[in-house]
Coordinates of C-alpha atoms and ligand atoms in Angstrom, one line a residue:
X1 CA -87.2 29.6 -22.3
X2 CA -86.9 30.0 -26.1
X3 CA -89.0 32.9 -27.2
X4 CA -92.8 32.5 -28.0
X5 CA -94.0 32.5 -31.9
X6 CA -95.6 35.3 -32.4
X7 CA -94.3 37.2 -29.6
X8 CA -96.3 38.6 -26.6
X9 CA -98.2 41.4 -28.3
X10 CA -100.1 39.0 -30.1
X11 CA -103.0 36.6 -27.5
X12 CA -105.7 35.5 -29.9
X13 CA -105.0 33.5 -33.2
X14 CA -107.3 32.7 -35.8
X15 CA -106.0 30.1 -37.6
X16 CA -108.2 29.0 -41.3
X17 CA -107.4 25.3 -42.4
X18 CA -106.5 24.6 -38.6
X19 CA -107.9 20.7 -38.4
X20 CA -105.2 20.2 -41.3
X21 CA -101.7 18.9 -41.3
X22 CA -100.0 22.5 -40.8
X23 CA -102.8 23.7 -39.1
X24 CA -103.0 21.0 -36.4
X25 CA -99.4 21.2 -35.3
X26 CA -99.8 24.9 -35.3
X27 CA -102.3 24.6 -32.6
X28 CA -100.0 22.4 -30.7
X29 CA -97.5 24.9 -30.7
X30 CA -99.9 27.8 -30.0
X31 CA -101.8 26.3 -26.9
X32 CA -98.6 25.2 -26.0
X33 CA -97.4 28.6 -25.6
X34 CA -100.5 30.4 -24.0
X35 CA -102.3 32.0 -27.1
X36 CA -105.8 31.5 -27.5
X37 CA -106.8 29.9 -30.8
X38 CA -109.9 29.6 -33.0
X39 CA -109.6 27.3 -35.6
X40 CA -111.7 27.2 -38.2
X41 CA -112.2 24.4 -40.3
X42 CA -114.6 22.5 -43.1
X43 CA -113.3 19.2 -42.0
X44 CA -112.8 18.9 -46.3
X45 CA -109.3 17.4 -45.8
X46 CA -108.5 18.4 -42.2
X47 CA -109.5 15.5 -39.3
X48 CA -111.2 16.4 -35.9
X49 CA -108.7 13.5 -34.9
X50 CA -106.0 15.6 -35.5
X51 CA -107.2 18.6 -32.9
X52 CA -109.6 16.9 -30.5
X53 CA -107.3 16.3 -27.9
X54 CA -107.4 20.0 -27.2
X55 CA -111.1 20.4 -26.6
X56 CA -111.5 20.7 -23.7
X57 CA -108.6 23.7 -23.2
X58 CA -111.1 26.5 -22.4
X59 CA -108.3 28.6 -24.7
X60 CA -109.3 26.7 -27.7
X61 CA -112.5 27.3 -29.8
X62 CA -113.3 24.9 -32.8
X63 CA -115.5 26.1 -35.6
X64 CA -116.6 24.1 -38.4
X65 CA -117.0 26.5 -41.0
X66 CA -116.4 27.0 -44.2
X67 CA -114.1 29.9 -45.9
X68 CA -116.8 30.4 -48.4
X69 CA -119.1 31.8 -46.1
X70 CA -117.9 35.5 -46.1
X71 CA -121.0 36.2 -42.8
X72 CA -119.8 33.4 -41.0
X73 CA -115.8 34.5 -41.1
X74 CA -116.4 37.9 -40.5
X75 CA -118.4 36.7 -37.0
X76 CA -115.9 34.0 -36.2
X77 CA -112.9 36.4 -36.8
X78 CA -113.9 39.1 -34.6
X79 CA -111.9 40.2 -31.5
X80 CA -108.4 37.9 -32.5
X81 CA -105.1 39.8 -33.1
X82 CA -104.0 37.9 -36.3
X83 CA -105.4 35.4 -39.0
X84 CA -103.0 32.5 -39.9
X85 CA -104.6 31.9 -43.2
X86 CA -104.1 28.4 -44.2
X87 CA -107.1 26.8 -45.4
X88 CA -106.7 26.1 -49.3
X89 CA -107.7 23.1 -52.0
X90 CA -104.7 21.1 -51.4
X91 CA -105.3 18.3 -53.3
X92 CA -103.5 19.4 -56.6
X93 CA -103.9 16.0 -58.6
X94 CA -107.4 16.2 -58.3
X95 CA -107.7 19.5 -59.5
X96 CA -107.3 18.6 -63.0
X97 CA -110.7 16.9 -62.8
X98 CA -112.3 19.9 -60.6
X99 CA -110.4 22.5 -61.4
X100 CA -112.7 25.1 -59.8
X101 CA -111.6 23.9 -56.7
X102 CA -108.7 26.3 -56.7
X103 CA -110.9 29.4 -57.5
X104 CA -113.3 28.8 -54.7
X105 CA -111.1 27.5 -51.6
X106 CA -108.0 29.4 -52.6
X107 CA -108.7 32.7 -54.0
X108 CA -112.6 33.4 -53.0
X109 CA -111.2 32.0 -49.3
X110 CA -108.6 34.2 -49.4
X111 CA -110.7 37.0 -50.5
X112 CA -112.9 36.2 -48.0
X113 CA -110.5 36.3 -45.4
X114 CA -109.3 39.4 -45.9
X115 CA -112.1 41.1 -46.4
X116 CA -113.1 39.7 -43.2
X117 CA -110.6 41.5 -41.6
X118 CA -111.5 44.9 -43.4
X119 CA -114.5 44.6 -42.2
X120 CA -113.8 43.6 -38.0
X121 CA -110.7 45.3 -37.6
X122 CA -108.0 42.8 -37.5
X123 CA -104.7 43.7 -39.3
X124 CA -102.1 40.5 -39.5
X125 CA -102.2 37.9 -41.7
X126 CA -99.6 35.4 -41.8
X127 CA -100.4 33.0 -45.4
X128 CA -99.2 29.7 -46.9
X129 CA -98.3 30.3 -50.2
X130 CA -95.9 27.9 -52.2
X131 CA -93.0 27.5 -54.4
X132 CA -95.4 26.2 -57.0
X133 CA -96.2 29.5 -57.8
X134 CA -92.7 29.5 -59.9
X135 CA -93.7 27.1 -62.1
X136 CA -91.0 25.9 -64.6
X137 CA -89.0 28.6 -63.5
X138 CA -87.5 26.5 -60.9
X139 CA -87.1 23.5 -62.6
X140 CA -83.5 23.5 -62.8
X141 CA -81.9 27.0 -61.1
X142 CA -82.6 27.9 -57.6
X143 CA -85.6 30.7 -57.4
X144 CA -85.4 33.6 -55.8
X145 CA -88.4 35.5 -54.5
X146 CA -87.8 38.1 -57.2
X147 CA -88.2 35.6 -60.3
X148 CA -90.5 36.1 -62.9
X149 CA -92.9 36.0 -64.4
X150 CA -94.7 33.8 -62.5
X151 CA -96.7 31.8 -65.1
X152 CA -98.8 28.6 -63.1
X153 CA -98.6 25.4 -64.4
X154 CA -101.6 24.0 -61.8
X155 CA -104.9 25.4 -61.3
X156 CA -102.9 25.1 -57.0
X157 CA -100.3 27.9 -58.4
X158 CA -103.1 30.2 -59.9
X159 CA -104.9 29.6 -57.1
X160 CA -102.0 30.9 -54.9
X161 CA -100.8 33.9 -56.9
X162 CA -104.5 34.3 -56.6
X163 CA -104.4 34.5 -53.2
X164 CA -101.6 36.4 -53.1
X165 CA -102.5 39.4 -55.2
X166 CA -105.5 39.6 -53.0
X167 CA -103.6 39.9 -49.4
X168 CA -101.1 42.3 -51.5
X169 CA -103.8 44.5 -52.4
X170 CA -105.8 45.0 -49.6
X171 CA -102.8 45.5 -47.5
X172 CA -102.2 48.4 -49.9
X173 CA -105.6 49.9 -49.8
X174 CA -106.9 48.8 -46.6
X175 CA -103.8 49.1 -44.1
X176 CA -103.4 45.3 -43.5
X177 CA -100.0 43.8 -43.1
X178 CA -98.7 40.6 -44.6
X179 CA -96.5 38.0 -44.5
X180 CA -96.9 35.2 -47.0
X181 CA -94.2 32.6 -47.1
X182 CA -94.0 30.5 -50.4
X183 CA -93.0 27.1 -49.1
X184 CA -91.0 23.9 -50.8
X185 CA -92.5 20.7 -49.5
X186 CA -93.6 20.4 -46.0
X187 CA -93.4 17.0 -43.9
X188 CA -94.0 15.5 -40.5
X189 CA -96.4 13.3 -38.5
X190 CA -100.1 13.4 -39.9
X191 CA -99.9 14.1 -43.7
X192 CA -102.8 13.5 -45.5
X193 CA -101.4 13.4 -48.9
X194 CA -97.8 14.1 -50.5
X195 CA -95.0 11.6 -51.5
X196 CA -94.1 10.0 -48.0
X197 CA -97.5 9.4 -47.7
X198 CA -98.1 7.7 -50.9
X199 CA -95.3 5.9 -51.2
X200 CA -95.8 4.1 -47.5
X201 CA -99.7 3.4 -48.7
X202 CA -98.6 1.6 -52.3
X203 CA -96.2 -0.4 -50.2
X204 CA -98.5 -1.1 -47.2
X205 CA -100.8 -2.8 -50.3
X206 CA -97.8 -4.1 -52.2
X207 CA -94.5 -4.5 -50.3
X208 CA -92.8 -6.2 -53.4
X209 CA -93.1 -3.7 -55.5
X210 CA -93.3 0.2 -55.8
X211 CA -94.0 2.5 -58.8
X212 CA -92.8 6.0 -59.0
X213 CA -94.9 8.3 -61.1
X214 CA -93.0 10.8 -63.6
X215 CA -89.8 10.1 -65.1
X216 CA -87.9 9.2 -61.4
X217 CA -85.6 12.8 -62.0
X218 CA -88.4 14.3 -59.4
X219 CA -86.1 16.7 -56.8
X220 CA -87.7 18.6 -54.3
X221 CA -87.1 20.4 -50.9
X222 CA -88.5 19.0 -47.9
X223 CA -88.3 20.6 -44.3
X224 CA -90.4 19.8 -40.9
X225 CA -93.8 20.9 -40.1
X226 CA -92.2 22.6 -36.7
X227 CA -89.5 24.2 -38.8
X228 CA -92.4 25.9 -41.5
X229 CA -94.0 26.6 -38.6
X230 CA -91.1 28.2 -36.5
X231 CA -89.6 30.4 -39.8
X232 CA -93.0 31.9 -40.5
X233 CA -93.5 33.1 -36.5
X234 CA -89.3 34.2 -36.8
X235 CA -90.6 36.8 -39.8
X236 CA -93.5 38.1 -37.7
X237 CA -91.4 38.9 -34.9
X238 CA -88.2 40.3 -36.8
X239 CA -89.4 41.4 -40.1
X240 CA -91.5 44.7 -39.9
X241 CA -94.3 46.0 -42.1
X242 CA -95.4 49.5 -42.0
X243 CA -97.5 52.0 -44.8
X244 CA -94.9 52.3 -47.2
X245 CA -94.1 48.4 -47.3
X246 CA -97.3 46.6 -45.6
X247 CA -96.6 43.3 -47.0
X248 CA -93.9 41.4 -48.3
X249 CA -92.9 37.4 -49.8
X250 CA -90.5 34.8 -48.4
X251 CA -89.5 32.0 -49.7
X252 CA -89.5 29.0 -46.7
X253 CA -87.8 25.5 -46.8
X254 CA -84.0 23.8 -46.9
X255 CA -81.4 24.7 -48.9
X256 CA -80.8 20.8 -50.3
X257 CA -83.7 18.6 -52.3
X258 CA -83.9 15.3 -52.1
X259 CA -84.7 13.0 -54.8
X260 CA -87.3 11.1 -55.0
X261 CA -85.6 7.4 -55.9
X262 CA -83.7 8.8 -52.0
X263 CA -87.1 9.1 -50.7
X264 CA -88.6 5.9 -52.0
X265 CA -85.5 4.1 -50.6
X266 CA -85.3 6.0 -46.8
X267 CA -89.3 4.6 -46.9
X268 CA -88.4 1.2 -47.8
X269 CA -85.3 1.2 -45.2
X270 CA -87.7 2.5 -42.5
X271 CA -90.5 -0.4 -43.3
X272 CA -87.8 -2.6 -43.0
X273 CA -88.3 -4.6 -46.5
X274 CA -86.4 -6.2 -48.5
X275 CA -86.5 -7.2 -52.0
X276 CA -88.6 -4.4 -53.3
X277 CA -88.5 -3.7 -57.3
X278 CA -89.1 -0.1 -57.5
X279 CA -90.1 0.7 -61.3
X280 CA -90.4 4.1 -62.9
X281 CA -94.1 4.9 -64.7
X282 CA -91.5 7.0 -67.2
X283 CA -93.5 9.9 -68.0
X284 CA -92.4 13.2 -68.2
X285 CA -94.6 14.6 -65.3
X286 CA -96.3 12.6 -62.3
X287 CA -99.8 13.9 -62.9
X288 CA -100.8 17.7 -64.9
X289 CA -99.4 20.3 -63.5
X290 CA -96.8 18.8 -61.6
X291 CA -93.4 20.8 -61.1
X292 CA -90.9 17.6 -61.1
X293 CA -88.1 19.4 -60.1
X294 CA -88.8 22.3 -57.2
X295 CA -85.2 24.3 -56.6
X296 CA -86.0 27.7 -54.0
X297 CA -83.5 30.0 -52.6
X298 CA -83.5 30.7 -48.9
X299 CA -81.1 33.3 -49.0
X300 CA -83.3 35.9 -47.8
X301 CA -84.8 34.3 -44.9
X302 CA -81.0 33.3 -44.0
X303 CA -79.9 36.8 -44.3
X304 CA -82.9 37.6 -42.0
X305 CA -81.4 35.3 -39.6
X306 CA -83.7 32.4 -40.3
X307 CA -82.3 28.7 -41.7
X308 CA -83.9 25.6 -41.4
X309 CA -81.8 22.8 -39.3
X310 CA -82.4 19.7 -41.0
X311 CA -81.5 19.2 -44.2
X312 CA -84.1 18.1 -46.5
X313 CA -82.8 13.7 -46.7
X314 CA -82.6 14.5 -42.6
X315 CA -86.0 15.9 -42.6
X316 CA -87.6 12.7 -45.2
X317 CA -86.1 10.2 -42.5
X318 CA -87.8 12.2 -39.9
X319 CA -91.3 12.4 -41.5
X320 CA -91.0 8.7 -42.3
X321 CA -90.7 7.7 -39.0
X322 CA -93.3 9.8 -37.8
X323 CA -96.0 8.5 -40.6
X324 CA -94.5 4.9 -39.4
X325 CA -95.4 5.5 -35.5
X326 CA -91.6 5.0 -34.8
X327 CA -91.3 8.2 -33.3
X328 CA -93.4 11.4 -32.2
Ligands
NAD401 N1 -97.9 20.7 -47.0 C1 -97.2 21.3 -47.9 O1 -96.2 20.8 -48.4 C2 -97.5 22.7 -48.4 C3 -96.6 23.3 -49.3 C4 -96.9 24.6 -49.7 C5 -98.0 25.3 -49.2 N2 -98.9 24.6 -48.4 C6 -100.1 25.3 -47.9 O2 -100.2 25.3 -46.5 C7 -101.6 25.3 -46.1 C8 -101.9 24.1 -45.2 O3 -101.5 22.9 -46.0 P1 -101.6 21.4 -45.4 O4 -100.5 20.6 -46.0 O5 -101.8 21.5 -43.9 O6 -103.0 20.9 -46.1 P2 -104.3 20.4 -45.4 O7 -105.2 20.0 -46.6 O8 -104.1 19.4 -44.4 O9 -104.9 21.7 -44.7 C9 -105.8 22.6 -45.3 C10 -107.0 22.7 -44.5 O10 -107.9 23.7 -45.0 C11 -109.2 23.2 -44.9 N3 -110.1 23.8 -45.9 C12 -110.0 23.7 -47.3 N4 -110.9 24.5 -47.9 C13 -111.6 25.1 -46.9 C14 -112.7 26.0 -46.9 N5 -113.3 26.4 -48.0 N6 -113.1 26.4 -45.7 C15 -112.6 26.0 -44.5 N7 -111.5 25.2 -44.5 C16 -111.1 24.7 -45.6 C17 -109.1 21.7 -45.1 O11 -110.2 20.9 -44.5 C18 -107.8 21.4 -44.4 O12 -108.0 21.1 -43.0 C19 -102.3 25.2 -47.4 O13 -102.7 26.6 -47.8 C20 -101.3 24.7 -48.4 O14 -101.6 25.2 -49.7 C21 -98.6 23.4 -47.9

C-alpha cells in the first residue's frame, strides 16, 4: 500500500474551505485513508453536495462556519494535529467589483487561522497559495519561488501574499511550521468556476459558437486536483521544518501550459460538436487583474523528489471528462 498523506503521526485534520473543489477531494482522500477530519466551511462557494456522502462516517465532522469568526475557529480547531488552510475568496473576477472580498476571506481568514492555532496549541499548517502572487513576473519566463518582487496585479494575489506574510510570521514568532504551496491552475471533477468550466457552460447555452475572453495568447499550467493534493502531503512528509527554518514556499503544478485556443478545442472534441466558430473578445486581458500567461518552475519540488505525472493538455482532457460525467 502506497504510503498515507500525511503520514501516521498526524490522526486529526482540520481542513478550512473543505466543502470546496480542493477541499472536498481532500476529504475523499483523507477518510479514505483513516484520518479524522473536520471541515469547516461557509457554504459561500463550497456545496454540501460535494461532501455529504460522508456524513454519516462517525470520523468526519462538518461545521458550517465561517473563517471570520476568530471564537468559533479557535473552538472548532481544538484537539486536531494540523490545519489544511484552504478557505479563500476565490472568485477573482468578481473581486474587482468587491474588492474587500480578498481582505476579509483571505488575509483576516488567514489571520484568523493562525492565531487560532496560537491560541489551542496546534502547530502545522499546510496553505493554498498561488502562482498569481508573481504577477507579470511570469508572464513570459518560468518563475521560480525566489522571484521578485512580488508586486499583485488582483486584489486574489494581495490577498495571498497577504496570507502568506501572516503564516510566515507567526511561524517565526509563535513556533508554527508551514508549508504553503503556490499553485498554477488546478482541475478535476467538481469545479465551480475556472476555464473548463466556463467554456463547457457558454457552449452548453450556445453550441455554435464560443468566445474566448483576452487576446486568445492565454497559457497556463494545469495539473489534477489528486496530484495538488498528493505534492502538498509529499512536502509534509519529506520536507522538514524546524526553529531556524519553520516555514518555507513551493511552487506546485506541471512543467508544460496549455493554451487556451488547446483547451477550448479538447472541450469541444469531448462534447462531441461540430461546427463551432470560436471567436476571440481581443482584449489584452480576460477580465482586471488577470495574469494571461502563468509560466512556474517546479524545479524545486522535482529536486525534492516530487513531479506531477500528467502533463498539463493530459490533465485538461482529464478534467473535461470529469466536468462531462464521462469518467470519475
Ligand atoms: N483551484 C485552483 O486552481 C487554485 C489555484 C491556486 C490556489 N487555489 C487555492 O486553493 C484553495 C481552494 O480553492 P478551490 O479551487 O477549492 O476553491 P473553492 O472556492 O471551491 O474553495 C474555497 C472554499 O472556501 C470556503 N470559504 C470562503 N471564504 C470562507 C470563509 N470566510 N469562511 C469559511 N469558508 C470560506 C468556500 O465556501 C469554499 O468552499 C483556495 O485557497 C484557493 O485560493 C486554488
Amino acid at each position: 500500500m502506497s504510503e498515507r498523506l500525511l503520514g501516521d503521526a498526524v490522526r486529526s485534520v482540520f481542513v478550512s474551505g473543505g466543502a470546496g473543489f480542493i477541499g472536498s477531494h481532500l476529504l475523499d482522500m483523507l477518510l479514505g485513508q483513516g484520518y479524522r477530519v473536520t471541515a469547516y466551511d461557509n457554504l459561500s462557494n463550497g456545496r454540501r453536495e460535494f461532501i455529504e456522502h460522508h456524513f454519516d462516517d462517525p470520523a468526519f465532522r462538518f461545521v458550517e462556519g465561517d473563517m471570520l469568526d476568530l471564537e468559533r475557529v479557535v473552538r472548532e480547531l481544538e484537539g486536531h494535529d494540523l490545519a489544511w488552510h484552504l478557505a479563500a475568496n476565490t472568485d477573482i473576477i468578481g473581486c474587482h467589483e468587491r474588492p474587500e472580498r480578498d481582505l476579509r476571506d483571505c488575509v483576516e481568514a488567514t489571520f484568523n487561522m493562525v492565531e487560532a492555532m496560537r491560541r489551542v496549541g496546534v502547530r502545522d499548517i499546510i496553505f493554498s497559495s498561488t502562482g498569481a502572487v508573481y504577477g507579470d513576473l511570469c508572464l513570459d519566463r518560468a518563475t521560480s519561488e525566489e522571484a521578485g518582487p512580488l508586486l499583485p496585479i488582483s486584489g486574489y494575489a494581495a490577498g495571498k501574499i497577504g496570507s502568506e506574510a501572516f503564516i510566515s510570521s507567526y511561524c517565526h514568532m509563535y513556533g508554527l511550521r508551514g508549508w504553503m504551496f503556490r499553485f498554477g491552475n488546478v482541475i478535476g471533477g467538481r469545479m465551480t468556476h475556472g476555464v473548463i468550466y466556463d467554456f463547457i457552460n457558454k457552449l452548453r447555452r450556445n453550441p455554435r459558437e464560443l468566445e474566448i475572453l483576452g487576446d486568445g495568447t492565454q497559457e497556463k499550467n494545469y495539473f489534477l486536483v489528486e496530484e495538488c493534493i498528493d505534492g502538498m502531503g509529499f512536502a509534509y512528509r519529506n520536507i522538514a521544518m524546524d526553529e531556524e527554518h519553520p516555514c518555507d514556499v513551493f511552487n506546485l503544478g506541471t512543467d508544460s501550459v496549455t493554451p487556451v485556443v488547446k483547451i477550448a478545442r479538447i472541450v469541444i472534441e469531448e462534447m462531441g460538436l461540430e461546427g463551432v466558430e470560436v471567436k476571440i473578445a481581443g482584449t489584452p486581458r480576460a477580465w482586471p487583474g488577470d495574469q494571461p500567461r502563468v509560466h512556474i518552475t517546479v524545479d524545486r519540488m522535482r529536486e525534492l523528489g516530487w513531479t506531477a505525472r500528467l502533463s498539463s493538455d493530459e490533465a485538461v482532457r482529464r478534467a473535461v471528462r470529469r466536468m462531462l460525467g464521462k469518467e470519475e
